[in-house]
Tab-separated table of N, CA and C in Angstrom:
chain	number	residue	atom	x	y	z
A	101	MET	N	54.016	0.324	-77.646
A	101	MET	CA	53.926	0.503	-79.087
A	101	MET	C	54.915	-0.430	-79.786
A	102	LEU	N	54.450	-1.108	-80.802
A	102	LEU	CA	55.315	-1.981	-81.576
A	102	LEU	C	56.152	-1.144	-82.531
A	103	THR	N	57.452	-1.364	-82.532
A	103	THR	CA	58.340	-0.517	-83.331
A	103	THR	C	58.489	-0.978	-84.771
A	104	HIS	N	58.122	-2.222	-85.073
A	104	HIS	CA	58.275	-2.732	-86.429
A	104	HIS	C	56.939	-2.841	-87.165
A	105	VAL	N	55.968	-2.016	-86.742
A	105	VAL	CA	54.648	-1.997	-87.364
A	105	VAL	C	54.278	-0.537	-87.625
A	106	ASP	N	53.788	-0.252	-88.833
A	106	ASP	CA	53.393	1.125	-89.129
A	106	ASP	C	51.964	1.395	-88.647
A	107	GLU	N	51.461	2.600	-88.911
A	107	GLU	CA	50.134	3.012	-88.440
A	107	GLU	C	49.000	2.164	-89.023
A	108	ASN	N	49.272	1.437	-90.101
A	108	ASN	CA	48.272	0.563	-90.717
A	108	ASN	C	48.432	-0.899	-90.308
A	109	GLY	N	49.359	-1.153	-89.395
A	109	GLY	CA	49.569	-2.515	-88.940
A	109	GLY	C	50.464	-3.355	-89.837
A	110	HIS	N	51.151	-2.705	-90.766
A	110	HIS	CA	52.037	-3.419	-91.687
A	110	HIS	C	53.464	-3.419	-91.145
A	111	ALA	N	54.202	-4.454	-91.470
A	111	ALA	CA	55.614	-4.528	-91.084
A	111	ALA	C	56.363	-3.338	-91.663
A	112	ALA	N	57.248	-2.764	-90.850
A	112	ALA	CA	58.009	-1.597	-91.290
A	112	ALA	C	59.359	-1.569	-90.593
A	113	MET	N	60.358	-1.080	-91.299
A	113	MET	CA	61.673	-0.890	-90.696
A	113	MET	C	61.608	0.333	-89.791
A	114	VAL	N	62.205	0.232	-88.619
A	114	VAL	CA	62.216	1.342	-87.677
A	114	VAL	C	63.000	2.508	-88.277
A	115	ASP	N	62.457	3.719	-88.148
A	115	ASP	CA	63.143	4.920	-88.614
A	115	ASP	C	64.117	5.371	-87.539
A	116	VAL	N	65.412	5.269	-87.817
A	116	VAL	CA	66.434	5.644	-86.836
A	116	VAL	C	67.095	6.982	-87.181
A	117	THR	N	66.504	7.702	-88.111
A	117	THR	CA	67.089	8.952	-88.586
A	117	THR	C	67.414	9.918	-87.458
A	118	ASP	N	66.514	10.053	-86.494
A	118	ASP	CA	66.702	11.043	-85.433
A	118	ASP	C	67.487	10.524	-84.227
A	119	LYS	N	67.897	9.269	-84.258
A	119	LYS	CA	68.681	8.726	-83.141
A	119	LYS	C	70.109	9.266	-83.207
A	120	ALA	N	70.714	9.380	-82.058
A	120	ALA	CA	72.098	9.849	-81.991
A	120	ALA	C	73.053	8.758	-82.459
A	121	VAL	N	74.119	9.170	-83.125
A	121	VAL	CA	75.186	8.245	-83.484
A	121	VAL	C	76.030	8.027	-82.231
A	122	THR	N	76.121	6.781	-81.792
A	122	THR	CA	76.918	6.439	-80.622
A	122	THR	C	77.737	5.187	-80.916
A	123	GLU	N	78.762	4.988	-80.104
A	123	GLU	CA	79.532	3.749	-80.175
A	123	GLU	C	78.638	2.633	-79.650
A	124	ARG	N	78.541	1.546	-80.393
A	124	ARG	CA	77.690	0.433	-79.992
A	124	ARG	C	78.483	-0.860	-80.104
A	125	ILE	N	78.242	-1.730	-79.137
A	125	ILE	CA	78.934	-3.018	-79.099
A	125	ILE	C	77.954	-4.077	-78.606
A	126	ALA	N	78.097	-5.273	-79.123
A	126	ALA	CA	77.298	-6.402	-78.638
A	126	ALA	C	78.190	-7.636	-78.610
A	127	VAL	N	77.986	-8.446	-77.586
A	127	VAL	CA	78.711	-9.706	-77.435
A	127	VAL	C	77.670	-10.807	-77.303
A	128	ALA	N	77.819	-11.849	-78.107
A	128	ALA	CA	76.908	-12.993	-78.062
A	128	ALA	C	77.727	-14.262	-77.892
A	129	SER	N	77.067	-15.305	-77.408
A	129	SER	CA	77.759	-16.580	-77.254
A	129	SER	C	76.813	-17.731	-77.567
A	130	GLY	N	77.385	-18.896	-77.730
A	130	GLY	CA	76.644	-20.122	-77.953
A	130	GLY	C	77.606	-21.272	-77.894
A	131	ARG	N	77.083	-22.478	-77.989
A	131	ARG	CA	77.967	-23.650	-77.945
A	131	ARG	C	77.430	-24.761	-78.803
A	132	ILE	N	78.350	-25.639	-79.169
A	132	ILE	CA	77.995	-26.853	-79.884
A	132	ILE	C	78.669	-28.016	-79.169
A	133	THR	N	77.886	-29.005	-78.820
A	133	THR	CA	78.405	-30.227	-78.238
A	133	THR	C	78.647	-31.178	-79.394
A	134	VAL	N	79.907	-31.599	-79.576
A	134	VAL	CA	80.285	-32.337	-80.775
A	134	VAL	C	80.588	-33.810	-80.527
A	135	GLY	N	80.759	-34.201	-79.284
A	135	GLY	CA	81.134	-35.583	-78.978
A	135	GLY	C	82.646	-35.750	-78.979
A	136	GLU	N	83.091	-36.829	-78.358
A	136	GLU	CA	84.538	-37.037	-78.154
A	136	GLU	C	85.307	-37.169	-79.470
A	137	GLU	N	84.797	-37.954	-80.411
A	137	GLU	CA	85.536	-38.188	-81.654
A	137	GLU	C	85.702	-36.895	-82.461
A	138	ALA	N	84.632	-36.152	-82.633
A	138	ALA	CA	84.715	-34.891	-83.384
A	138	ALA	C	85.557	-33.867	-82.625
A	139	PHE	N	85.405	-33.820	-81.308
A	139	PHE	CA	86.179	-32.885	-80.490
A	139	PHE	C	87.678	-33.125	-80.694
A	140	THR	N	88.083	-34.381	-80.620
A	140	THR	CA	89.490	-34.728	-80.802
A	140	THR	C	89.952	-34.381	-82.215
A	141	ALA	N	89.142	-34.701	-83.212
A	141	ALA	CA	89.505	-34.403	-84.602
A	141	ALA	C	89.662	-32.901	-84.822
A	142	ILE	N	88.770	-32.103	-84.237
A	142	ILE	CA	88.857	-30.643	-84.377
A	142	ILE	C	90.164	-30.139	-83.775
A	143	LEU	N	90.456	-30.545	-82.547
A	143	LEU	CA	91.648	-30.040	-81.862
A	143	LEU	C	92.943	-30.531	-82.502
A	144	GLU	N	92.919	-31.728	-83.068
A	144	GLU	CA	94.124	-32.274	-83.706
A	144	GLU	C	94.250	-31.850	-85.166
A	145	GLY	N	93.256	-31.139	-85.695
A	145	GLY	CA	93.292	-30.698	-87.085
A	145	GLY	C	93.086	-31.832	-88.071
A	146	ASN	N	92.301	-32.841	-87.663
A	146	ASN	CA	92.087	-34.018	-88.509
A	146	ASN	C	90.686	-34.101	-89.105
A	147	VAL	N	89.975	-33.006	-89.181
A	147	VAL	CA	88.658	-33.017	-89.808
A	147	VAL	C	88.868	-32.971	-91.322
A	148	PRO	N	88.294	-33.939	-92.050
A	148	PRO	CA	88.549	-34.018	-93.492
A	148	PRO	C	88.263	-32.729	-94.270
A	149	LYS	N	87.314	-31.930	-93.826
A	149	LYS	CA	86.971	-30.705	-94.561
A	149	LYS	C	87.951	-29.561	-94.309
A	150	GLY	N	88.876	-29.713	-93.359
A	150	GLY	CA	89.884	-28.678	-93.145
A	150	GLY	C	89.856	-28.080	-91.758
A	151	ASP	N	90.449	-26.895	-91.625
A	151	ASP	CA	90.589	-26.192	-90.350
A	151	ASP	C	89.221	-25.665	-89.906
A	152	VAL	N	88.639	-26.347	-88.947
A	152	VAL	CA	87.277	-26.030	-88.507
A	152	VAL	C	87.180	-24.614	-87.941
A	153	PHE	N	88.100	-24.247	-87.062
A	153	PHE	CA	88.015	-22.930	-86.436
A	153	PHE	C	88.227	-21.804	-87.447
A	154	ALA	N	89.162	-21.958	-88.355
A	154	ALA	CA	89.398	-20.911	-89.358
A	154	ALA	C	88.174	-20.728	-90.247
A	155	CYS	N	87.607	-21.830	-90.702
A	155	CYS	CA	86.442	-21.748	-91.583
A	155	CYS	C	85.237	-21.170	-90.844
A	156	ALA	N	84.995	-21.643	-89.622
A	156	ALA	CA	83.847	-21.163	-88.841
A	156	ALA	C	84.001	-19.691	-88.474
A	157	ARG	N	85.226	-19.255	-88.202
A	157	ARG	CA	85.470	-17.840	-87.874
A	157	ARG	C	85.118	-16.959	-89.070
A	158	ILE	N	85.599	-17.342	-90.246
A	158	ILE	CA	85.300	-16.556	-91.452
A	158	ILE	C	83.803	-16.564	-91.739
A	159	ALA	N	83.161	-17.726	-91.586
A	159	ALA	CA	81.715	-17.814	-91.818
A	159	ALA	C	80.950	-16.895	-90.878
A	160	GLY	N	81.349	-16.866	-89.601
A	160	GLY	CA	80.681	-15.998	-88.632
A	160	GLY	C	80.834	-14.525	-88.973
A	161	ILE	N	82.037	-14.144	-89.350
A	161	ILE	CA	82.283	-12.739	-89.716
A	161	ILE	C	81.468	-12.365	-90.954
A	162	MET	N	81.489	-13.224	-91.949
A	162	MET	CA	80.719	-12.954	-93.171
A	162	MET	C	79.225	-12.866	-92.865
A	163	ALA	N	78.737	-13.735	-91.999
A	163	ALA	CA	77.311	-13.733	-91.649
A	163	ALA	C	76.919	-12.433	-90.954
A	164	ALA	N	77.757	-11.964	-90.038
A	164	ALA	CA	77.452	-10.701	-89.350
A	164	ALA	C	77.283	-9.578	-90.364
A	165	LYS	N	78.134	-9.565	-91.377
A	165	LYS	CA	78.070	-8.527	-92.404
A	165	LYS	C	76.822	-8.641	-93.278
A	166	LYS	N	76.191	-9.817	-93.308
A	166	LYS	CA	75.005	-10.056	-94.135
A	166	LYS	C	73.717	-10.153	-93.322
A	167	THR	N	73.745	-9.773	-92.060
A	167	THR	CA	72.580	-9.942	-91.196
A	167	THR	C	71.326	-9.301	-91.784
A	168	SER	N	71.439	-8.123	-92.334
A	168	SER	CA	70.244	-7.448	-92.876
A	168	SER	C	69.672	-8.182	-94.086
A	169	ASP	N	70.456	-9.040	-94.726
A	169	ASP	CA	69.938	-9.859	-95.829
A	169	ASP	C	69.197	-11.089	-95.309
A	170	LEU	N	69.446	-11.442	-94.061
A	170	LEU	CA	68.882	-12.665	-93.485
A	170	LEU	C	67.686	-12.413	-92.571
A	171	ILE	N	67.723	-11.343	-91.795
A	171	ILE	CA	66.701	-11.048	-90.798
A	171	ILE	C	65.840	-9.888	-91.312
A	172	PRO	N	64.552	-10.131	-91.543
A	172	PRO	CA	63.692	-9.061	-92.052
A	172	PRO	C	63.707	-7.833	-91.136
A	173	LEU	N	63.741	-6.675	-91.753
A	173	LEU	CA	63.642	-5.374	-91.099
A	173	LEU	C	64.901	-4.941	-90.352
A	174	CYS	N	65.969	-5.731	-90.398
A	174	CYS	CA	67.246	-5.277	-89.820
A	174	CYS	C	67.863	-4.238	-90.749
A	175	HIS	N	68.456	-3.227	-90.152
A	175	HIS	CA	69.140	-2.207	-90.935
A	175	HIS	C	70.481	-2.746	-91.430
A	176	PRO	N	70.864	-2.425	-92.671
A	176	PRO	CA	72.228	-2.745	-93.107
A	176	PRO	C	73.189	-1.826	-92.352
A	177	LEU	N	74.220	-2.405	-91.768
A	177	LEU	CA	75.109	-1.630	-90.904
A	177	LEU	C	76.538	-1.625	-91.428
A	178	ALA	N	77.222	-0.517	-91.186
A	178	ALA	CA	78.643	-0.400	-91.517
A	178	ALA	C	79.440	-0.819	-90.278
A	179	LEU	N	79.612	-2.129	-90.120
A	179	LEU	CA	80.312	-2.644	-88.951
A	179	LEU	C	81.772	-2.207	-88.969
A	180	THR	N	82.303	-1.878	-87.804
A	180	THR	CA	83.710	-1.505	-87.700
A	180	THR	C	84.547	-2.633	-87.122
A	181	LYS	N	83.884	-3.622	-86.490
A	181	LYS	CA	84.601	-4.782	-85.971
A	181	LYS	C	83.637	-5.943	-85.817
A	182	VAL	N	84.112	-7.121	-86.217
A	182	VAL	CA	83.440	-8.379	-85.886
A	182	VAL	C	84.551	-9.354	-85.525
A	183	ALA	N	84.469	-9.919	-84.347
A	183	ALA	CA	85.430	-10.929	-83.908
A	183	ALA	C	84.664	-12.185	-83.521
A	184	VAL	N	85.216	-13.337	-83.858
A	184	VAL	CA	84.620	-14.628	-83.509
A	184	VAL	C	85.724	-15.468	-82.876
A	185	GLU	N	85.465	-15.930	-81.663
A	185	GLU	CA	86.463	-16.697	-80.913
A	185	GLU	C	85.859	-18.017	-80.451
A	186	PHE	N	86.710	-19.012	-80.286
A	186	PHE	CA	86.271	-20.339	-79.871
A	186	PHE	C	87.041	-20.797	-78.639
A	187	THR	N	86.331	-21.465	-77.745
A	187	THR	CA	86.946	-22.056	-76.561
A	187	THR	C	86.522	-23.518	-76.485
A	188	PRO	N	87.489	-24.436	-76.591
A	188	PRO	CA	87.157	-25.853	-76.430
A	188	PRO	C	86.838	-26.153	-74.957
A	189	LEU	N	85.772	-26.924	-74.741
A	189	LEU	CA	85.347	-27.309	-73.396
A	189	LEU	C	85.477	-28.826	-73.294
A	190	LYS	N	86.658	-29.288	-72.878
A	190	LYS	CA	86.998	-30.715	-72.916
A	190	LYS	C	86.048	-31.580	-72.100
A	191	GLU	N	85.654	-31.128	-70.921
A	191	GLU	CA	84.798	-31.944	-70.053
A	191	GLU	C	83.461	-32.267	-70.717
A	192	GLU	N	83.013	-31.389	-71.605
A	192	GLU	CA	81.704	-31.551	-72.250
A	192	GLU	C	81.811	-31.953	-73.715
A	193	TYR	N	83.037	-32.063	-74.227
A	193	TYR	CA	83.270	-32.283	-75.657
A	193	TYR	C	82.461	-31.274	-76.465
A	194	ALA	N	82.634	-30.020	-76.098
A	194	ALA	CA	81.875	-28.927	-76.706
A	194	ALA	C	82.825	-27.801	-77.096
A	195	ILE	N	82.336	-26.948	-77.953
A	195	ILE	CA	83.054	-25.741	-78.359
A	195	ILE	C	82.156	-24.558	-78.043
A	196	GLU	N	82.686	-23.600	-77.279
A	196	GLU	CA	81.955	-22.361	-77.045
A	196	GLU	C	82.396	-21.350	-78.092
A	197	CYS	N	81.441	-20.623	-78.628
A	197	CYS	CA	81.718	-19.563	-79.598
A	197	CYS	C	81.279	-18.239	-78.979
A	198	ARG	N	82.104	-17.225	-79.170
A	198	ARG	CA	81.800	-15.886	-78.666
A	198	ARG	C	82.075	-14.896	-79.792
A	199	SER	N	81.131	-14.005	-80.022
A	199	SER	CA	81.284	-13.012	-81.078
A	199	SER	C	81.098	-11.609	-80.516
A	200	THR	N	81.903	-10.686	-81.009
A	200	THR	CA	81.787	-9.277	-80.662
A	200	THR	C	81.579	-8.487	-81.947
A	201	ALA	N	80.566	-7.626	-81.960
A	201	ALA	CA	80.303	-6.755	-83.109
A	201	ALA	C	80.296	-5.312	-82.615
A	202	LYS	N	80.891	-4.409	-83.410
A	202	LYS	CA	80.995	-2.992	-83.033
A	202	LYS	C	80.696	-2.101	-84.224
A	203	LEU	N	80.248	-0.888	-83.890
A	203	LEU	CA	80.112	0.172	-84.882
A	203	LEU	C	79.846	1.500	-84.193
A	204	SER	N	79.928	2.560	-84.961
A	204	SER	CA	79.417	3.868	-84.558
A	204	SER	C	78.188	4.082	-85.417
A	205	GLY	N	77.024	4.162	-84.770
A	205	GLY	CA	75.819	4.267	-85.574
A	205	GLY	C	74.591	4.596	-84.767
A	206	ARG	N	73.434	4.487	-85.432
A	206	ARG	CA	72.153	4.869	-84.848
A	206	ARG	C	71.334	3.681	-84.345
A	207	THR	N	71.834	2.471	-84.559
A	207	THR	CA	71.109	1.286	-84.116
A	207	THR	C	72.112	0.239	-83.648
A	208	GLY	N	71.641	-0.669	-82.813
A	208	GLY	CA	72.516	-1.635	-82.171
A	208	GLY	C	72.982	-2.764	-83.073
A	209	VAL	N	73.914	-3.557	-82.543
A	209	VAL	CA	74.540	-4.639	-83.306
A	209	VAL	C	74.296	-6.009	-82.675
A	210	GLU	N	73.221	-6.110	-81.881
A	210	GLU	CA	72.926	-7.388	-81.234
A	210	GLU	C	72.666	-8.489	-82.254
A	211	MET	N	71.876	-8.204	-83.275
A	211	MET	CA	71.530	-9.223	-84.265
A	211	MET	C	72.764	-9.684	-85.033
A	212	GLU	N	73.695	-8.777	-85.263
A	212	GLU	CA	74.924	-9.141	-85.975
A	212	GLU	C	75.784	-10.080	-85.132
A	213	ALA	N	75.908	-9.797	-83.845
A	213	ALA	CA	76.687	-10.679	-82.967
A	213	ALA	C	76.024	-12.047	-82.849
A	214	LEU	N	74.702	-12.069	-82.703
A	214	LEU	CA	73.972	-13.333	-82.602
A	214	LEU	C	74.037	-14.135	-83.912
A	215	THR	N	73.964	-13.456	-85.032
A	215	THR	CA	74.049	-14.124	-86.327
A	215	THR	C	75.438	-14.715	-86.529
A	216	ALA	N	76.464	-13.988	-86.140
A	216	ALA	CA	77.837	-14.498	-86.257
A	216	ALA	C	78.001	-15.802	-85.477
A	217	VAL	N	77.526	-15.832	-84.242
A	217	VAL	CA	77.620	-17.043	-83.425
A	217	VAL	C	76.840	-18.181	-84.074
A	218	SER	N	75.617	-17.899	-84.494
A	218	SER	CA	74.764	-18.937	-85.073
A	218	SER	C	75.404	-19.581	-86.294
A	219	VAL	N	75.898	-18.776	-87.202
A	219	VAL	CA	76.473	-19.301	-88.437
A	219	VAL	C	77.827	-19.965	-88.180
A	220	ALA	N	78.606	-19.441	-87.262
A	220	ALA	CA	79.873	-20.099	-86.913
A	220	ALA	C	79.614	-21.504	-86.377
A	221	LEU	N	78.621	-21.638	-85.497
A	221	LEU	CA	78.293	-22.949	-84.937
A	221	LEU	C	77.710	-23.880	-86.006
A	222	LEU	N	76.881	-23.356	-86.886
A	222	LEU	CA	76.361	-24.166	-87.990
A	222	LEU	C	77.488	-24.652	-88.902
A	223	THR	N	78.497	-23.824	-89.076
A	223	THR	CA	79.645	-24.208	-89.896
A	223	THR	C	80.422	-25.345	-89.243
A	224	ILE	N	80.593	-25.277	-87.926
A	224	ILE	CA	81.240	-26.397	-87.223
A	224	ILE	C	80.426	-27.669	-87.443
A	225	TYR	N	79.112	-27.559	-87.314
A	225	TYR	CA	78.255	-28.729	-87.546
A	225	TYR	C	78.490	-29.284	-88.955
A	226	ASP	N	78.444	-28.415	-89.938
A	226	ASP	CA	78.598	-28.848	-91.325
A	226	ASP	C	79.941	-29.529	-91.555
A	227	MET	N	80.989	-28.986	-90.988
A	227	MET	CA	82.322	-29.536	-91.203
A	227	MET	C	82.527	-30.869	-90.490
A	228	CYS	N	81.753	-31.122	-89.440
A	228	CYS	CA	81.956	-32.332	-88.630
A	228	CYS	C	80.828	-33.347	-88.734
A	229	LYS	N	79.827	-33.089	-89.544
A	229	LYS	CA	78.661	-33.983	-89.588
A	229	LYS	C	79.002	-35.383	-90.080
A	230	ALA	N	80.072	-35.550	-90.826
A	230	ALA	CA	80.480	-36.892	-91.255
A	230	ALA	C	81.018	-37.701	-90.070
A	231	ILE	N	81.482	-37.019	-89.051
A	231	ILE	CA	81.995	-37.683	-87.854
A	231	ILE	C	80.872	-37.961	-86.864
A	232	ASN	N	79.971	-36.986	-86.691
A	232	ASN	CA	78.894	-37.130	-85.703
A	232	ASN	C	77.680	-36.317	-86.148
A	233	LYS	N	76.597	-36.989	-86.426
A	233	LYS	CA	75.365	-36.303	-86.820
A	233	LYS	C	74.508	-35.921	-85.617
A	234	ARG	N	74.934	-36.293	-84.419
A	234	ARG	CA	74.163	-36.005	-83.206
A	234	ARG	C	74.648	-34.750	-82.470
A	235	MET	N	75.425	-33.936	-83.130
A	235	MET	CA	75.891	-32.706	-82.484
A	235	MET	C	74.695	-31.837	-82.127
A	236	GLU	N	74.881	-31.015	-81.107
A	236	GLU	CA	73.781	-30.176	-80.638
A	236	GLU	C	74.254	-28.749	-80.421
A	237	ILE	N	73.573	-27.823	-81.074
A	237	ILE	CA	73.839	-26.391	-80.911
A	237	ILE	C	72.883	-25.866	-79.845
A	238	SER	N	73.412	-25.073	-78.908
A	238	SER	CA	72.559	-24.601	-77.809
A	238	SER	C	73.066	-23.282	-77.240
A	239	GLU	N	72.241	-22.721	-76.381
A	239	GLU	CA	72.594	-21.563	-75.548
A	239	GLU	C	73.075	-20.346	-76.334
A	240	ILE	N	72.506	-20.112	-77.505
A	240	ILE	CA	72.847	-18.900	-78.256
A	240	ILE	C	72.135	-17.747	-77.570
A	241	ARG	N	72.916	-16.745	-77.158
A	241	ARG	CA	72.309	-15.660	-76.386
A	241	ARG	C	73.175	-14.405	-76.397
A	242	LEU	N	72.520	-13.297	-76.119
A	242	LEU	CA	73.215	-12.025	-75.965
A	242	LEU	C	73.846	-11.984	-74.584
A	243	GLU	N	75.127	-11.699	-74.525
A	243	GLU	CA	75.850	-11.619	-73.249
A	243	GLU	C	75.967	-10.177	-72.756
A	244	GLU	N	76.156	-9.269	-73.712
A	244	GLU	CA	76.361	-7.870	-73.332
A	244	GLU	C	76.064	-6.980	-74.520
A	245	LYS	N	75.569	-5.787	-74.239
A	245	LYS	CA	75.423	-4.752	-75.264
A	245	LYS	C	75.604	-3.407	-74.596
A	246	ASP	N	76.099	-2.456	-75.364
A	246	ASP	CA	76.277	-1.111	-74.844
A	246	ASP	C	76.096	-0.125	-75.985
A	247	GLY	N	75.658	1.077	-75.618
A	247	GLY	CA	75.441	2.133	-76.593
A	247	GLY	C	73.971	2.334	-76.867
A	248	GLY	N	73.630	3.542	-77.222
A	248	GLY	CA	72.243	3.852	-77.531
A	248	GLY	C	71.434	4.193	-76.295
A	249	LYS	N	70.156	4.444	-76.543
A	249	LYS	CA	69.246	4.920	-75.497
A	249	LYS	C	69.038	3.906	-74.370
A	250	SER	N	69.035	2.626	-74.707
A	250	SER	CA	68.753	1.623	-73.672
A	250	SER	C	69.951	1.341	-72.775
A	251	GLY	N	71.115	1.891	-73.100
A	251	GLY	CA	72.265	1.802	-72.202
A	251	GLY	C	72.970	0.466	-72.212
A	252	HIS	N	73.575	0.150	-71.074
A	252	HIS	CA	74.445	-1.020	-70.938
A	252	HIS	C	73.662	-2.192	-70.380
A	253	PHE	N	73.789	-3.346	-71.037
A	253	PHE	CA	73.157	-4.585	-70.576
A	253	PHE	C	74.246	-5.634	-70.424
A	254	ILE	N	74.240	-6.337	-69.304
A	254	ILE	CA	75.105	-7.485	-69.088
A	254	ILE	C	74.237	-8.619	-68.582
A	255	ARG	N	74.314	-9.772	-69.255
A	255	ARG	CA	73.552	-10.947	-68.814
A	255	ARG	C	74.028	-11.334	-67.419
A	256	GLN	N	73.095	-11.486	-66.542
A	256	GLN	CA	73.420	-11.917	-65.177
A	256	GLN	C	73.336	-13.440	-65.119
A	257	THR	N	74.294	-14.054	-64.464
A	257	THR	CA	74.232	-15.508	-64.292
A	257	THR	C	73.194	-15.806	-63.211
A	258	PRO	N	72.406	-16.865	-63.431
A	258	PRO	CA	71.338	-17.187	-62.474
A	258	PRO	C	71.864	-17.605	-61.111
C-alpha cells in the first residue's frame, strides 16, 4: 500500500496521529570534490566569500528546519538537534559532510538529515564556484536511523 496516496489516488500526507512518540535520530552523509585550489583556499580560510565551513554549517541547520517547506508531504517537525560536521579529505581534494538530526516524535528525521547535507554541500559549491566550477557533489545518503516501528538501520559497507 502506498502511504502518500489517499483512497482516491490523490497525494496525501501520512496520518501519524496514532503512532507512538519515540526518540528518533538520523545520520546522513555526502561529499563534494572541490579540486586542489579550492580545497587549499577552504582550509586556509582564503575563500573570498568568507568562512566556508561556518556558512555551510548554518545553511545545513537552517535547511533541516525548513525541510517540510521544500519536500512535498513531509511533516513539519520540532527538531531537538541538528548537527552538521565536515571532514576534509586531502587525497581526494574533497569535503565530507555528515549531519545528525534528532527529535522525540511520531515520524522520522531522515529527510531532515539528508536535506541538511544537501544544502550544506550546495553552500560549499556556491562559496567556491569562483575558484572552480567543476566541483562535484556526490554520495548523499542515509547512514543510520533509529526510532519508530521500522527500528534501527545502519548502512552496510559493500
